[in-house]
Amino acid sequence: RDAGSRTMMAFIDRLLELGCVVKFWPENLYYDSVYVPALQRKGVEVLYGARWGGRFGDYLRQVGGDLDAVLVSRPTVAQHTLDAIREATSARVVFYGHDLHFRRMEVERDALGAAIDGAAIRAMERLERDAWARSDVVLYPSEIEALDVAALAPGTQARAITPYAFAPVATSPNIASRSDVLFVAGFGHPPNIDAACWLVESVMPKVWARRPGVALSLVGSNPTQAVQALAGERVEVTGYVDDAELERRYRSARVAVVPLRFGAGVKSKVVEALHHGLPLVTTQVGAQGLPGVSAV
């Protein structure tokens, strides 16, 4: 449904390949009828439901002695879990931040004049710094961000890691015969909402002035009202699609576009488009953290 979820699934698959016994605690303890069984079929123990009632510390007191390592994802989750992990286990703690949240907030404020309270940015930075300080290893998808963390908090074991893993796909040779534009994203994320609005309102009119028959598809989960309002005769808003439908979309589009004006980290939608052999138009923000990828 989103880049973060794909990342965590890739991590889980690699851990299983290494022979690890993997236990998964979703912070909201939600039983997703699609993804919980899928994880269980892989051999992952998924904790969910009223049985635990959010009592993470109670669970760790039962199993903590058996844990060799704990991977914690996102600073907002880390703030509620790291104390319990340290108290109940001797496990090695690895923090995966996905991106530097406070840097993303700074770029949004500076690029768009967004009304982001400086106090909110500083509060997020404190959360992230606290997670670094209480973890043995800190991982980010971009070498730039890992170096930034090391400079901000000397002594932190900050490393870059390749976050996305894809099965091989057969690229189609008939790209030149296609005409439509594809933007894939999770549209509950503020950078993607802004990108969709900017694309439809400011970029595509220039395309349509020269090629009026081109259609644009905004493909991805959780479209907000602002994104849904972009739908029209030449703009499709699909909402969530499964992997099979996403593959079909990549095989039928002429070009992928990632029109991000702010953001942080490595963008999975950029990597995914390149993986499918699709011509890609993006921005400097979209190309961030990917050596050798230049923005148009």
PDB file of N, CA and C in Angstrom, residues 105-142:
ATOM      1  N   MET A 105      10.277  17.903   6.739  1.00  0.00           N
ATOM      2  CA  MET A 105       9.426  19.002   7.187  1.00  0.00           C
ATOM      3  C   MET A 105      10.075  20.356   6.911  1.00  0.00           C
ATOM      4  N   GLU A 106      11.390  20.433   7.072  1.00  0.00           N
ATOM      5  CA  GLU A 106      12.112  21.679   6.778  1.00  0.00           C
ATOM      6  C   GLU A 106      12.020  22.027   5.299  1.00  0.00           C
ATOM      7  N   VAL A 107      12.196  21.014   4.452  1.00  0.00           N
ATOM      8  CA  VAL A 107      12.146  21.261   3.009  1.00  0.00           C
ATOM      9  C   VAL A 107      10.743  21.700   2.596  1.00  0.00           C
ATOM     10  N   GLU A 108       9.721  21.064   3.168  1.00  0.00           N
ATOM     11  CA  GLU A 108       8.347  21.465   2.864  1.00  0.00           C
ATOM     12  C   GLU A 108       8.108  22.921   3.236  1.00  0.00           C
ATOM     13  N   ARG A 109       8.561  23.302   4.417  1.00  0.00           N
ATOM     14  CA  ARG A 109       8.385  24.684   4.864  1.00  0.00           C
ATOM     15  C   ARG A 109       9.124  25.653   3.951  1.00  0.00           C
ATOM     16  N   ASP A 110      10.376  25.328   3.621  1.00  0.00           N
ATOM     17  CA  ASP A 110      11.201  26.250   2.839  1.00  0.00           C
ATOM     18  C   ASP A 110      10.784  26.312   1.377  1.00  0.00           C
ATOM     19  N   ALA A 111      10.376  25.162   0.825  1.00  0.00           N
ATOM     20  CA  ALA A 111      10.049  25.107  -0.597  1.00  0.00           C
ATOM     21  C   ALA A 111       8.695  25.717  -0.909  1.00  0.00           C
ATOM     22  N   LEU A 112       7.738  25.499  -0.011  1.00  0.00           N
ATOM     23  CA  LEU A 112       6.368  25.889  -0.318  1.00  0.00           C
ATOM     24  C   LEU A 112       5.835  26.996   0.573  1.00  0.00           C
ATOM     25  N   GLY A 113       6.663  27.463   1.502  1.00  0.00           N
ATOM     26  CA  GLY A 113       6.153  28.441   2.449  1.00  0.00           C
ATOM     27  C   GLY A 113       5.064  27.845   3.307  1.00  0.00           C
ATOM     28  N   ALA A 114       5.131  26.527   3.525  1.00  0.00           N
ATOM     29  CA  ALA A 114       4.078  25.831   4.264  1.00  0.00           C
ATOM     30  C   ALA A 114       4.050  26.286   5.714  1.00  0.00           C
ATOM     31  N   ALA A 115       2.876  26.302   6.245  1.00  0.00           N
ATOM     32  CA  ALA A 115       2.696  26.764   7.625  1.00  0.00           C
ATOM     33  C   ALA A 115       3.004  25.630   8.601  1.00  0.00           C
ATOM     34  N   ILE A 116       4.261  25.198   8.599  1.00  0.00           N
ATOM     35  CA  ILE A 116       4.693  24.180   9.539  1.00  0.00           C
ATOM     36  C   ILE A 116       5.364  24.872  10.710  1.00  0.00           C
ATOM     37  N   ASP A 117       4.837  24.663  11.883  1.00  0.00           N
ATOM     38  CA  ASP A 117       5.350  25.283  13.088  1.00  0.00           C
ATOM     39  C   ASP A 117       6.780  24.818  13.331  1.00  0.00           C
ATOM     40  N   GLY A 118       7.675  25.781  13.562  1.00  0.00           N
ATOM     41  CA  GLY A 118       9.045  25.414  13.873  1.00  0.00           C
ATOM     42  C   GLY A 118       9.137  24.508  15.086  1.00  0.00           C
ATOM     43  N   ALA A 119       8.204  24.667  16.016  1.00  0.00           N
ATOM     44  CA  ALA A 119       8.202  23.809  17.198  1.00  0.00           C
ATOM     45  C   ALA A 119       7.925  22.355  16.822  1.00  0.00           C
ATOM     46  N   ALA A 120       7.073  22.150  15.805  1.00  0.00           N
ATOM     47  CA  ALA A 120       6.779  20.785  15.361  1.00  0.00           C
ATOM     48  C   ALA A 120       8.011  20.144  14.735  1.00  0.00           C
ATOM     49  N   ILE A 121       8.765  20.937  13.977  1.00  0.00           N
ATOM     50  CA  ILE A 121       9.996  20.416  13.374  1.00  0.00           C
ATOM     51  C   ILE A 121      11.003  20.058  14.461  1.00  0.00           C
ATOM     52  N   ARG A 122      11.159  20.933  15.439  1.00  0.00           N
ATOM     53  CA  ARG A 122      12.113  20.662  16.520  1.00  0.00           C
ATOM     54  C   ARG A 122      11.679  19.456  17.345  1.00  0.00           C
ATOM     55  N   ALA A 123      10.370  19.299  17.548  1.00  0.00           N
ATOM     56  CA  ALA A 123       9.880  18.138  18.296  1.00  0.00           C
ATOM     57  C   ALA A 123      10.182  16.845  17.555  1.00  0.00           C
ATOM     58  N   MET A 124      10.018  16.852  16.218  1.00  0.00           N
ATOM     59  CA  MET A 124      10.330  15.661  15.440  1.00  0.00           C
ATOM     60  C   MET A 124      11.826  15.369  15.479  1.00  0.00           C
ATOM     61  N   GLU A 125      12.638  16.404  15.402  1.00  0.00           N
ATOM     62  CA  GLU A 125      14.084  16.194  15.486  1.00  0.00           C
ATOM     63  C   GLU A 125      14.460  15.572  16.830  1.00  0.00           C
ATOM     64  N   ARG A 126      13.834  16.013  17.904  1.00  0.00           N
ATOM     65  CA  ARG A 126      14.121  15.419  19.219  1.00  0.00           C
ATOM     66  C   ARG A 126      13.754  13.945  19.242  1.00  0.00           C
ATOM     67  N   LEU A 127      12.598  13.601  18.640  1.00  0.00           N
ATOM     68  CA  LEU A 127      12.212  12.197  18.568  1.00  0.00           C
ATOM     69  C   LEU A 127      13.252  11.370  17.815  1.00  0.00           C
ATOM     70  N   GLU A 128      13.707  11.898  16.695  1.00  0.00           N
ATOM     71  CA  GLU A 128      14.667  11.156  15.885  1.00  0.00           C
ATOM     72  C   GLU A 128      16.009  11.032  16.593  1.00  0.00           C
ATOM     73  N   ARG A 129      16.464  12.107  17.194  1.00  0.00           N
ATOM     74  CA  ARG A 129      17.730  12.047  17.932  1.00  0.00           C
ATOM     75  C   ARG A 129      17.641  11.056  19.095  1.00  0.00           C
ATOM     76  N   ASP A 130      16.503  11.026  19.768  1.00  0.00           N
ATOM     77  CA  ASP A 130      16.317  10.109  20.879  1.00  0.00           C
ATOM     78  C   ASP A 130      16.373   8.662  20.393  1.00  0.00           C
ATOM     79  N   ALA A 131      15.759   8.392  19.243  1.00  0.00           N
ATOM     80  CA  ALA A 131      15.814   7.040  18.685  1.00  0.00           C
ATOM     81  C   ALA A 131      17.243   6.637  18.344  1.00  0.00           C
ATOM     82  N   TRP A 132      18.001   7.565  17.774  1.00  0.00           N
ATOM     83  CA  TRP A 132      19.400   7.263  17.455  1.00  0.00           C
ATOM     84  C   TRP A 132      20.179   6.927  18.721  1.00  0.00           C
ATOM     85  N   ALA A 133      19.975   7.746  19.757  1.00  0.00           N
ATOM     86  CA  ALA A 133      20.757   7.595  20.982  1.00  0.00           C
ATOM     87  C   ALA A 133      20.485   6.267  21.678  1.00  0.00           C
ATOM     88  N   ARG A 134      19.279   5.729  21.509  1.00  0.00           N
ATOM     89  CA  ARG A 134      18.904   4.508  22.232  1.00  0.00           C
ATOM     90  C   ARG A 134      18.989   3.258  21.357  1.00  0.00           C
ATOM     91  N   SER A 135      19.571   3.388  20.169  1.00  0.00           N
ATOM     92  CA  SER A 135      19.697   2.242  19.260  1.00  0.00           C
ATOM     93  C   SER A 135      21.165   1.892  19.064  1.00  0.00           C
ATOM     94  N   ASP A 136      21.406   0.631  18.762  1.00  0.00           N
ATOM     95  CA  ASP A 136      22.780   0.189  18.496  1.00  0.00           C
ATOM     96  C   ASP A 136      23.203   0.536  17.077  1.00  0.00           C
ATOM     97  N   VAL A 137      22.274   0.429  16.143  1.00  0.00           N
ATOM     98  CA  VAL A 137      22.541   0.736  14.735  1.00  0.00           C
ATOM     99  C   VAL A 137      21.352   1.516  14.189  1.00  0.00           C
ATOM    100  N   VAL A 138      21.643   2.513  13.373  1.00  0.00           N
ATOM    101  CA  VAL A 138      20.614   3.344  12.757  1.00  0.00           C
ATOM    102  C   VAL A 138      20.728   3.189  11.241  1.00  0.00           C
ATOM    103  N   LEU A 139      19.606   2.881  10.581  1.00  0.00           N
ATOM    104  CA  LEU A 139      19.604   2.637   9.144  1.00  0.00           C
ATOM    105  C   LEU A 139      18.720   3.657   8.425  1.00  0.00           C
ATOM    106  N   TYR A 140      19.210   4.134   7.278  1.00  0.00           N
ATOM    107  CA  TYR A 140      18.425   4.978   6.383  1.00  0.00           C
ATOM    108  C   TYR A 140      18.672   4.513   4.956  1.00  0.00           C
ATOM    109  N   PRO A 141      17.726   4.754   4.057  1.00  0.00           N
ATOM    110  CA  PRO A 141      17.888   4.270   2.679  1.00  0.00           C
ATOM    111  C   PRO A 141      18.868   5.082   1.846  1.00  0.00           C
ATOM    112  N   SER A 142      19.255   6.249   2.326  1.00  0.00           N
ATOM    113  CA  SER A 142      20.114   7.138   1.557  1.00  0.00           C
ATOM    114  C   SER A 142      21.439   7.347   2.269  1.00  0.00           C
TER     115      SER A 142
END
